[in-house]
Coordinates of N, CA and C in Angstrom, one line a residue:
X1 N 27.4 46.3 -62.2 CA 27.1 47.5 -63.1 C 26.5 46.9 -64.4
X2 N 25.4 47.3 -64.9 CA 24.6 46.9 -66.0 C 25.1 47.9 -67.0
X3 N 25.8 47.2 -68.3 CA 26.5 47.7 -69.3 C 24.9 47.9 -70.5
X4 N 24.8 49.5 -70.4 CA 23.7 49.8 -71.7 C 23.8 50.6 -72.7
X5 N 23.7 50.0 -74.0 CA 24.3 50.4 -75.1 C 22.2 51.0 -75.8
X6 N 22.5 51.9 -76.6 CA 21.5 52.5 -77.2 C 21.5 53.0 -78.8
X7 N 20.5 52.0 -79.4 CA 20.5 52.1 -80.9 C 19.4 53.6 -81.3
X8 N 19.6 54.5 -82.0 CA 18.6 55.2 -82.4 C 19.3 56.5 -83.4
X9 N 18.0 56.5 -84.5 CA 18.7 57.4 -85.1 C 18.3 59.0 -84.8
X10 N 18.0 59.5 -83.7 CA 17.8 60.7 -83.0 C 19.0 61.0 -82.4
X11 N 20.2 61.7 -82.5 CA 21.2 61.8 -81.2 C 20.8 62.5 -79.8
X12 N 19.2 63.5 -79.9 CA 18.7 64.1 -79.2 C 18.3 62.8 -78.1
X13 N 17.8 61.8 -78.4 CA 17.5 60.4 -78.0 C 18.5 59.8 -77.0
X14 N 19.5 60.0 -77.8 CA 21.3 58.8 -76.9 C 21.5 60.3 -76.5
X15 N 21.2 61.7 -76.4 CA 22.2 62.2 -75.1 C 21.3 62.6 -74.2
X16 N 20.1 62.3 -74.3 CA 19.3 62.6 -73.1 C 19.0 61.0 -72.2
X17 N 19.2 59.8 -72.9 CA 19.6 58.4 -72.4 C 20.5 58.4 -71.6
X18 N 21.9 58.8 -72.4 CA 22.5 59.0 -71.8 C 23.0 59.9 -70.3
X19 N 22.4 61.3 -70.3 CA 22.3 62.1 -69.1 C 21.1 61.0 -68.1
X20 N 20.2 60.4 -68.4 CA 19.3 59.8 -67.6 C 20.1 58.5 -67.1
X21 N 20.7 57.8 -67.6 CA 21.5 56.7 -66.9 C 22.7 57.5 -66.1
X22 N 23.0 58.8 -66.2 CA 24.0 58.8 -65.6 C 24.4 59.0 -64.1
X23 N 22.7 59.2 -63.9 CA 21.8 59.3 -62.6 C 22.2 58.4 -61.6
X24 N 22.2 57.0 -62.3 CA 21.9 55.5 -61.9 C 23.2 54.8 -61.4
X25 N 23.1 55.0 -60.3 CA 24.6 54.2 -60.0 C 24.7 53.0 -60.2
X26 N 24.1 51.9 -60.4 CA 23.9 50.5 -61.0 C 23.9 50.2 -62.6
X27 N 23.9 51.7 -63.1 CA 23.7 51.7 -64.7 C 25.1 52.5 -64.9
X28 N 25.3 51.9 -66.3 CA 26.5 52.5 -67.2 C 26.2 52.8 -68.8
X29 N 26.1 53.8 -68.8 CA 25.8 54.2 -70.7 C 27.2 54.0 -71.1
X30 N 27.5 52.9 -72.2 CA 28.5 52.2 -72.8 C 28.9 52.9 -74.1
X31 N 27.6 53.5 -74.8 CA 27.5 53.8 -76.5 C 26.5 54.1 -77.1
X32 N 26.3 54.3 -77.9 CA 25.2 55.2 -78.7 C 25.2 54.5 -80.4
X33 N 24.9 54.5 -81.0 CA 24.8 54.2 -82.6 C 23.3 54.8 -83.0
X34 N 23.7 55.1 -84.6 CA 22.7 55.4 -85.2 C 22.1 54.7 -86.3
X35 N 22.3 53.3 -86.4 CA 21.7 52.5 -87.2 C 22.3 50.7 -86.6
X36 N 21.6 49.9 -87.2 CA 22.0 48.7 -87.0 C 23.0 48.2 -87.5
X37 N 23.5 48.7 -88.1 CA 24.9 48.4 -88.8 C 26.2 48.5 -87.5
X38 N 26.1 49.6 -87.0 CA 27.1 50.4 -86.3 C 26.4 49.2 -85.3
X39 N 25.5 49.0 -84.7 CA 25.6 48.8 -83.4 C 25.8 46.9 -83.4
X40 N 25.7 46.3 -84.7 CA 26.8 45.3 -84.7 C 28.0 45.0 -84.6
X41 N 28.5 46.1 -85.7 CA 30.1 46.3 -85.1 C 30.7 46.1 -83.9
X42 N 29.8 47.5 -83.3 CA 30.4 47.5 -81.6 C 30.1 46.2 -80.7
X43 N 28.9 45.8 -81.1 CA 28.9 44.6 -80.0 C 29.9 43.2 -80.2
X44 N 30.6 43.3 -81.4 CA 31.6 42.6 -81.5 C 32.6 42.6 -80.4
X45 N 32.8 44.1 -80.0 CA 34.2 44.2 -79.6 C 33.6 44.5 -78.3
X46 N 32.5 44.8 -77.7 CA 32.0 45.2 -76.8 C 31.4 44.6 -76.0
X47 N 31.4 44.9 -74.2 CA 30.4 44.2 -73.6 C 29.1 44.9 -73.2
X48 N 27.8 44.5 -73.8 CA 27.1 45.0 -73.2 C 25.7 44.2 -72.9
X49 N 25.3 44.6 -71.8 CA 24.2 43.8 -70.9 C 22.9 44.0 -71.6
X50 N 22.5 45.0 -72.1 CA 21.2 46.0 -72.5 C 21.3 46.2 -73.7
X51 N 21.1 46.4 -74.4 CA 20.6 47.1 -76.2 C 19.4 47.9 -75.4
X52 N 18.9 49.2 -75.9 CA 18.0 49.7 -76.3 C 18.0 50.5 -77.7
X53 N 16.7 49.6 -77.8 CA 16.5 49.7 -79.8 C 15.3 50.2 -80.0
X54 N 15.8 51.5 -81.2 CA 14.5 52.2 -82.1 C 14.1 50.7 -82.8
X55 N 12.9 51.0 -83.5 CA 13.0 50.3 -84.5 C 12.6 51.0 -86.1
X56 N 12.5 52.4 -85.9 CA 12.7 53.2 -87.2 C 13.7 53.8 -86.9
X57 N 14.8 53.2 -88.1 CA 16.3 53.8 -88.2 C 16.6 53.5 -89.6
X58 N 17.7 54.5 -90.1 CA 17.9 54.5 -92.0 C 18.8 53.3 -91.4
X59 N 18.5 52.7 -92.5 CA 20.1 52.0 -93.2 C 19.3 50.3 -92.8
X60 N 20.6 49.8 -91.7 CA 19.5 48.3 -90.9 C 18.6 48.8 -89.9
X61 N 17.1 48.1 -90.4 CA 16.3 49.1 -89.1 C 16.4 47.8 -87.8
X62 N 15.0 48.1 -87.2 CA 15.2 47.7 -85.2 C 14.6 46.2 -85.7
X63 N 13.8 45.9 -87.2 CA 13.4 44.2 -87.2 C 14.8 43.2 -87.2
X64 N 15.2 44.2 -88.0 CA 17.1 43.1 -88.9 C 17.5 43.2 -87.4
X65 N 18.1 44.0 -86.8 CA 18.8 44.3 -85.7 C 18.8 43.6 -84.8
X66 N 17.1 43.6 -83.8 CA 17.0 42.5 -83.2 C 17.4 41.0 -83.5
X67 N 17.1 40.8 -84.3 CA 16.8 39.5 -84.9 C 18.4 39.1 -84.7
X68 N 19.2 39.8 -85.2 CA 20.6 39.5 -85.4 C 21.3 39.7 -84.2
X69 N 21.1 40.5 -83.6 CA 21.4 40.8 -82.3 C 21.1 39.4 -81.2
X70 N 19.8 38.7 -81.3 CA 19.1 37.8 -80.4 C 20.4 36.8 -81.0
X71 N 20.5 36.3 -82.2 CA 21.4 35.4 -83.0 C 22.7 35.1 -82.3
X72 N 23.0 36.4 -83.1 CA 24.8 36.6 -82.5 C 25.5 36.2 -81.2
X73 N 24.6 37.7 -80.5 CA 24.9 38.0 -79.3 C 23.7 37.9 -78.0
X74 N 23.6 36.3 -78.1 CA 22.1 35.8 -76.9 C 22.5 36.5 -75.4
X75 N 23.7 36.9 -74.9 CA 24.3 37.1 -73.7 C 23.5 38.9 -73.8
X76 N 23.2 39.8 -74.8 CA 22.8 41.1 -74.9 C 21.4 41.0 -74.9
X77 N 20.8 41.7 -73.7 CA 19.2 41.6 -73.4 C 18.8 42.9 -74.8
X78 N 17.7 42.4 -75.6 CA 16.9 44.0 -76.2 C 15.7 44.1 -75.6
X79 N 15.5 45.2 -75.6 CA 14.9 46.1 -74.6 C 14.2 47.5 -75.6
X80 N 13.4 47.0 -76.2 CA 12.7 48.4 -77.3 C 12.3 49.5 -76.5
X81 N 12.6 50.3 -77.6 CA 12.3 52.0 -76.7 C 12.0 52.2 -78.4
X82 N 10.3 52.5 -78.8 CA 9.8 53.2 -79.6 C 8.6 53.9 -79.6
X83 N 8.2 54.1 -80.7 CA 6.8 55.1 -80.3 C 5.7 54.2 -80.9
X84 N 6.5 53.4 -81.6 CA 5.3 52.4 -82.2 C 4.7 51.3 -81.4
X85 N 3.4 51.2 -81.4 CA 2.5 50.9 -80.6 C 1.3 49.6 -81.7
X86 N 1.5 49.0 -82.5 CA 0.5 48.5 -83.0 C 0.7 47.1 -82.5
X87 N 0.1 46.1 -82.4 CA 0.4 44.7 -81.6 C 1.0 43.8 -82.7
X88 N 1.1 43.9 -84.0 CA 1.3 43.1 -84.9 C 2.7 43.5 -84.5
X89 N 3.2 44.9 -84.3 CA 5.0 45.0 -84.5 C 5.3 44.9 -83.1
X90 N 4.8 45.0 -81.8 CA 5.1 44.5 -80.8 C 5.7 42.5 -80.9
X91 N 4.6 42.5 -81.1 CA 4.3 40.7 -81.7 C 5.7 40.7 -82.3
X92 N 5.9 40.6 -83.2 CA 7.1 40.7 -84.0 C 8.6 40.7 -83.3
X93 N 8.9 42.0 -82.8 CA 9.6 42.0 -81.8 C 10.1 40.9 -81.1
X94 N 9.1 40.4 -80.4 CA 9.0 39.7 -79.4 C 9.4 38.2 -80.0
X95 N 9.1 37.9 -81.1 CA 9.4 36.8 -82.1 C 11.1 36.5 -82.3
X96 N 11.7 37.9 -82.9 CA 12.5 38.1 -82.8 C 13.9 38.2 -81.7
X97 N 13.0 38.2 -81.0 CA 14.1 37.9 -79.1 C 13.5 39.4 -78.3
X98 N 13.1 40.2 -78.6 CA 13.4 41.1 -77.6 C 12.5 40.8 -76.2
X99 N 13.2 41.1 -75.4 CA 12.9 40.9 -73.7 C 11.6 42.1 -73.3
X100 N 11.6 43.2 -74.0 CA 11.2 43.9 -73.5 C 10.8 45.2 -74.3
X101 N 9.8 45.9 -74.2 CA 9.2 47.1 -75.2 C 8.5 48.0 -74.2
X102 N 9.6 49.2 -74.4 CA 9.1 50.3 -73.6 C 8.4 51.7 -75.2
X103 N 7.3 52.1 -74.5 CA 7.2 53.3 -75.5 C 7.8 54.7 -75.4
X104 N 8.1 55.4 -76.4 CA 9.2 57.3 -75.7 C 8.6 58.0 -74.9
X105 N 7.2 57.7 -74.9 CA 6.7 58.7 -73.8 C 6.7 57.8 -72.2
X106 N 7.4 57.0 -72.0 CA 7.7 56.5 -70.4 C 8.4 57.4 -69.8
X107 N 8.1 56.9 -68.2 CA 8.7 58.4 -67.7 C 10.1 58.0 -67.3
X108 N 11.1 58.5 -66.3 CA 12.2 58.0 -66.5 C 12.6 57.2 -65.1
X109 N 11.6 56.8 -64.6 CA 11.7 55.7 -63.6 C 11.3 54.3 -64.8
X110 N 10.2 54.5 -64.8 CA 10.2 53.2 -66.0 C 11.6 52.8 -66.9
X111 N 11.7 53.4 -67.3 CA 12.9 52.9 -68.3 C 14.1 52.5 -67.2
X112 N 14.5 53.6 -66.4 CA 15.5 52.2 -65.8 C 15.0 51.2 -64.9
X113 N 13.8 51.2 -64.0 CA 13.1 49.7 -63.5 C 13.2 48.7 -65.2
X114 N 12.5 49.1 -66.7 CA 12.7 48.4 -67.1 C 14.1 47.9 -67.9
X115 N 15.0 48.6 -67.9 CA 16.3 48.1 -68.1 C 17.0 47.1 -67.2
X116 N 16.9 47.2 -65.6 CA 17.3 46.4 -63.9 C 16.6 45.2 -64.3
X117 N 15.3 45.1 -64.7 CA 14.8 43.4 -65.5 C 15.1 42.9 -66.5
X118 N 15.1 43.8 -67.3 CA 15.3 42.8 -68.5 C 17.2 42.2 -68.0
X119 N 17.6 43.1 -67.7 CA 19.4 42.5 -67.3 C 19.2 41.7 -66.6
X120 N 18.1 41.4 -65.7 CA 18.2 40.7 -64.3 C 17.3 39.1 -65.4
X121 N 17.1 38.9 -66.2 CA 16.4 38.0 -67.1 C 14.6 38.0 -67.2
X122 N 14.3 39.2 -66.7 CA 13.1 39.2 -66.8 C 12.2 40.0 -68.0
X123 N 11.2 40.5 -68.0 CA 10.8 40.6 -69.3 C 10.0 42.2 -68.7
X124 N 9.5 43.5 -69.6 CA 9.2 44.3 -68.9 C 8.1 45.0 -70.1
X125 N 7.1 45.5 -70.2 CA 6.5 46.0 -71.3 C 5.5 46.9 -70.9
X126 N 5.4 48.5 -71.7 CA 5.2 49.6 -71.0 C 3.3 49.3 -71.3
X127 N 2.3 49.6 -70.3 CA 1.1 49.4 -69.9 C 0.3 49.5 -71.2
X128 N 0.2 50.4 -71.9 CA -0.1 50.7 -73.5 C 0.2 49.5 -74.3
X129 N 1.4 48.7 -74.5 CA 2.1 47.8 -74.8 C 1.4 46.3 -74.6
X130 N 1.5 46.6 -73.7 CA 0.4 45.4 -72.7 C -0.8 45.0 -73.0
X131 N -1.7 46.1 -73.3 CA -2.8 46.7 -73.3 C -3.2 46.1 -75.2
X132 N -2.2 46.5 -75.7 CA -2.5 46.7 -77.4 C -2.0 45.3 -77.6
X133 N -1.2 44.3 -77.4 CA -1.4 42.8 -77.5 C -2.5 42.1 -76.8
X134 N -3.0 42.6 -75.4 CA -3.9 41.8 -74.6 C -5.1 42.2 -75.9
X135 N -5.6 43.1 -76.4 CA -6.5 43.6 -77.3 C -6.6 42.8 -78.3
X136 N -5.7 42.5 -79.2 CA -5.1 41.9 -79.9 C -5.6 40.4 -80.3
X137 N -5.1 39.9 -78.8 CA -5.4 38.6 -78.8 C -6.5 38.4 -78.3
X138 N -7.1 39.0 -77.8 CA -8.9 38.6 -77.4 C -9.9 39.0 -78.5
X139 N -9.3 39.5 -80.0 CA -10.6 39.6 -80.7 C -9.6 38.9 -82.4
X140 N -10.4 39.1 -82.8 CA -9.7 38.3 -84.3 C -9.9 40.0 -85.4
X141 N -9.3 40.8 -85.0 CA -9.6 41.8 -86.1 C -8.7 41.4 -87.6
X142 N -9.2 42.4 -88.3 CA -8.5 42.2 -89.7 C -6.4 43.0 -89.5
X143 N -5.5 42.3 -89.7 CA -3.9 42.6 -89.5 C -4.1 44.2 -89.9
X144 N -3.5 44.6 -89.0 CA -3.7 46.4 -88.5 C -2.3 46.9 -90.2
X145 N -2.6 47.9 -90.3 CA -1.4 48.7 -91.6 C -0.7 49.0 -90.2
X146 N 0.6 49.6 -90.3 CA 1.6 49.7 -89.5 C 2.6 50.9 -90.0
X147 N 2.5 52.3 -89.4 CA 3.9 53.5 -90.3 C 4.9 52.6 -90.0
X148 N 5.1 51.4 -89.6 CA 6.5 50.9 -89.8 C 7.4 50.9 -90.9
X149 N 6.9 50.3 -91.7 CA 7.4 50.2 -93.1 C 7.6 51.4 -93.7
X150 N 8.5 51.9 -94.5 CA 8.8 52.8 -95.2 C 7.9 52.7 -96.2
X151 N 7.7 53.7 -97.3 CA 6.6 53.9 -98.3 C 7.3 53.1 -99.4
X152 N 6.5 52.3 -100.1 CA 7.3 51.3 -101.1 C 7.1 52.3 -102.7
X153 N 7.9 52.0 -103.2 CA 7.6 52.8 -104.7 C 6.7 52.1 -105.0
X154 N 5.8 52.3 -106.7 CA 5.2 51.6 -107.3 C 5.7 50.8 -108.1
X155 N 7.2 50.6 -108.9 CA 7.7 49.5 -108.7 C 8.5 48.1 -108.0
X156 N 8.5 48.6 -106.7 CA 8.4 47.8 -105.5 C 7.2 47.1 -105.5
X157 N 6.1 48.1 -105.5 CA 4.8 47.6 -105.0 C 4.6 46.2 -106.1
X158 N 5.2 46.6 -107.5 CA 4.2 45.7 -108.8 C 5.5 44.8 -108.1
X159 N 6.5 44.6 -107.8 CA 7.6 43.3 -107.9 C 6.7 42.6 -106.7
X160 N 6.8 43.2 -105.8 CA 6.2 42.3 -104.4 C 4.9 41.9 -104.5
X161 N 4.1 42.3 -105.2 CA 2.7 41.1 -105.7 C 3.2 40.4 -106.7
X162 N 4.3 40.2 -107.2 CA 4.4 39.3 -108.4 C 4.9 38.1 -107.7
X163 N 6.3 38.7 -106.3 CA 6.6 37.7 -105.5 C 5.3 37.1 -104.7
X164 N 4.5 37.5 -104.1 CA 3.5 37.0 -103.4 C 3.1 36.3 -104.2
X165 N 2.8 36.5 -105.7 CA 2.1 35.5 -106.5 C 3.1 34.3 -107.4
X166 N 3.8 34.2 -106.7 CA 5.0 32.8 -107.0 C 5.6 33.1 -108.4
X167 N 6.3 34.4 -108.9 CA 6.8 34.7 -109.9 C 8.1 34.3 -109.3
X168 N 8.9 33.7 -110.4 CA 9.9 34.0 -110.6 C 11.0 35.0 -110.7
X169 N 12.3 35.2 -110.4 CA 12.7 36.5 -110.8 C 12.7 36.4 -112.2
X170 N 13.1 35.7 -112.8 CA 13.5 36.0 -114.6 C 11.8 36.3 -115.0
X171 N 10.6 35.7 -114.3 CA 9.7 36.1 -114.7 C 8.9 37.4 -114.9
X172 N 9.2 38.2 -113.1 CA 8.7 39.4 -112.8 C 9.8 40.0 -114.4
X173 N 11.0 40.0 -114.5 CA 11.5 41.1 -115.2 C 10.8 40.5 -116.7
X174 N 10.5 39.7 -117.0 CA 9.8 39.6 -118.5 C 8.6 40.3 -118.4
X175 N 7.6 40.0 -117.3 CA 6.5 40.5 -117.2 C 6.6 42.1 -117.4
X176 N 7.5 42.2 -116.4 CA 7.1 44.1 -116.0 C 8.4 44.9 -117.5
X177 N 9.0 43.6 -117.9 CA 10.1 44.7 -118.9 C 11.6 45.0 -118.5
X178 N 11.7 44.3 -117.2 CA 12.9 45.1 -116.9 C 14.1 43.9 -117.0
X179 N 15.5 44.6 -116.4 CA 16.6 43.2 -116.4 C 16.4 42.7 -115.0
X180 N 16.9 41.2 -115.1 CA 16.8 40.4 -114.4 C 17.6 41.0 -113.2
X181 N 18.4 41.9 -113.5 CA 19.3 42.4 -112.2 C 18.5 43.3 -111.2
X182 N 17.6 44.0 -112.2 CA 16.8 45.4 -111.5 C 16.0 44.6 -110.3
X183 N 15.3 43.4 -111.0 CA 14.2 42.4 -110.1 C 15.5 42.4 -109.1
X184 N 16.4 41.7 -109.2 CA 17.1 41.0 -107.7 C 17.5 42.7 -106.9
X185 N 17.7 43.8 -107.5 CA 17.8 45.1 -106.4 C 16.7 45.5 -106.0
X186 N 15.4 45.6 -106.8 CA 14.3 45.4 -105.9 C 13.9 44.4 -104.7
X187 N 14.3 43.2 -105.1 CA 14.0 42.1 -104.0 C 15.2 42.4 -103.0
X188 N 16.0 42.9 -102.9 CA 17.0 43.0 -101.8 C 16.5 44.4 -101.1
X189 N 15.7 45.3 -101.7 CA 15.7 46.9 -101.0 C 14.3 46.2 -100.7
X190 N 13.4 45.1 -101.0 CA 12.3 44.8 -100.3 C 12.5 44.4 -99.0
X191 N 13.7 43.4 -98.9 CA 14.1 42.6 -97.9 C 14.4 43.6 -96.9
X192 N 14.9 44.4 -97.0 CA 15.7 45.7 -96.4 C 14.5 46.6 -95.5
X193 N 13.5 46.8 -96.7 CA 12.6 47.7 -95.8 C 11.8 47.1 -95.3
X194 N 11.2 45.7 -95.7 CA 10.1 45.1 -95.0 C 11.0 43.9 -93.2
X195 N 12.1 44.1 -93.6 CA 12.9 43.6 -92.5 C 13.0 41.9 -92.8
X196 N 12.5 41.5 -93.9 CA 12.5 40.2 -93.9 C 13.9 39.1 -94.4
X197 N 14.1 38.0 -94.2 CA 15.5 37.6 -94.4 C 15.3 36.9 -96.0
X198 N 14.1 36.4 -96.7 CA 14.4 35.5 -97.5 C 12.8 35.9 -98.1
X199 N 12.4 35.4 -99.3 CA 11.2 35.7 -100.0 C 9.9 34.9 -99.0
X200 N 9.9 34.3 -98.2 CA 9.2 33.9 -97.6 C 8.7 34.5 -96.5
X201 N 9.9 35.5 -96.1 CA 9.7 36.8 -95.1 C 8.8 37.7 -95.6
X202 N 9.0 37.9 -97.1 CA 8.7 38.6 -97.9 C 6.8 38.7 -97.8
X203 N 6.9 37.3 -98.4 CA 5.7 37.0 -98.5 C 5.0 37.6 -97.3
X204 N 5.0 37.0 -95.9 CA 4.4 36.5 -94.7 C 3.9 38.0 -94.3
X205 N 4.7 38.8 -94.3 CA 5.0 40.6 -93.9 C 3.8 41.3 -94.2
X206 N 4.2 41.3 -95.9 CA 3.1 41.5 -96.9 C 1.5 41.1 -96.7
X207 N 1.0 40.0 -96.4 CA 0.3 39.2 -95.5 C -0.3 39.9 -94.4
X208 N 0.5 40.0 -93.9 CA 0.6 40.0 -92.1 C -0.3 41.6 -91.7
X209 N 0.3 42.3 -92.5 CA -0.2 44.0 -92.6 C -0.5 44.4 -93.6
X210 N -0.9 43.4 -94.7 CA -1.6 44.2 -95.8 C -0.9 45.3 -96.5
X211 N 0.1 45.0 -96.6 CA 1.5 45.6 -97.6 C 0.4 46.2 -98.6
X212 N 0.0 45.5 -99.8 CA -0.6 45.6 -101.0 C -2.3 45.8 -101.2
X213 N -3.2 46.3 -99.9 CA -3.9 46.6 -100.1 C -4.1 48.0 -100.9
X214 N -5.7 48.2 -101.1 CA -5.6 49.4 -101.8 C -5.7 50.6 -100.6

């Protein structure tokens, strides 16, 4: 029996997952959560074979989660189930550990064929998916913008070009006026929304998708 657990912050999401595994005699819907926080918890105490992860969720989103999830718990296959489709956040993903990226509009044969692989150690990725990295890599376009990211304030925006441009913290807060504390809660709600672990994440992100273009 393949134990599958489901991150998302839709519950319309985990109870129609849920009714759709329940189909599956080979499959077991374990749990549900609505952020990355919750679904570390449980995998503490829990066994489960599958993760399927949003990767727009409030609080820890689906970049932290994988990531920490691949870390922690290598024995838990992820298995994305989102709507986002750009090859840079596919790419990403995939960096991060996950086995597999399905998009919401799969039908519901797909999703459990792709759940039976990724548990079985194989790797599964919905045609669109396929399609938008094979694109990807055969041309050198300019790093795609991405709705992934949440909308940054304009004082977000001014701190994260100051980090891009090797400020200091004690620096950014002399420059822009503020305390040294405000800079380090900015740099942690950056780290938070852009998914990154350390100012070098920071950096690369920003980079990667043109965070700070106009």
């Amino acid at each position: 029996m393949i134990k599958v657990f489901l991150a998302d912050d839709h519950q319309v999401v985990i109870d129609g997952i849920r009714l759709m595994l329940s189909e599956a005699s080979d499959l077991l819907f374990v749990g549900g959560a609505n952020d990355g926080t919750e679904v570390l918890r449980r995998l503490h105490t829990q066994e489960v074979d599958v993760l399927l992860l949003d990767i727009n969720m409030d609080g820890m989103n689906g970049i932290e989660t994988c990531r920490a999830v691949h870390t922690r718990h290598p024995q838990t296959k992820v298995l994305i189930l989102s709507m986002l489709k750009e090859a840079g956040i596919i790419k990403l993903m995939i960096k991060n550990g996950a086995s597999g990226y399905l998009l919401k509009n799969a039908g519901k044969e797909e999703v459990l064929q792709a759940i039976r692989k990724v548990a079985s150690g194989k790797t599964h990725f919905s045609p669109e998916v396929a399609e938008a990295v094979m694109a990807s890599l055969s041309s050198d376009p300019p790093r795609e913008k991405t709705s992934l990211f949440p909308d940054l304030t304009r004082r977000e925006k001014e701190v994260l070009r100051l980090i891009v441009d090797e400020y200091t913290t004690a620096e950014i807060a002399e420059k822009l006026a503020i305390q040294f504390g405000t800079v380090e809660t900015h740099r942690r709600n950056l780290l938070v929304k852009l998914g990154a672990r350390n100012t070098a994440g920071l950096v690369r992100t920003c980079l990667e998708f043109g965070l700070l273009d106009p």
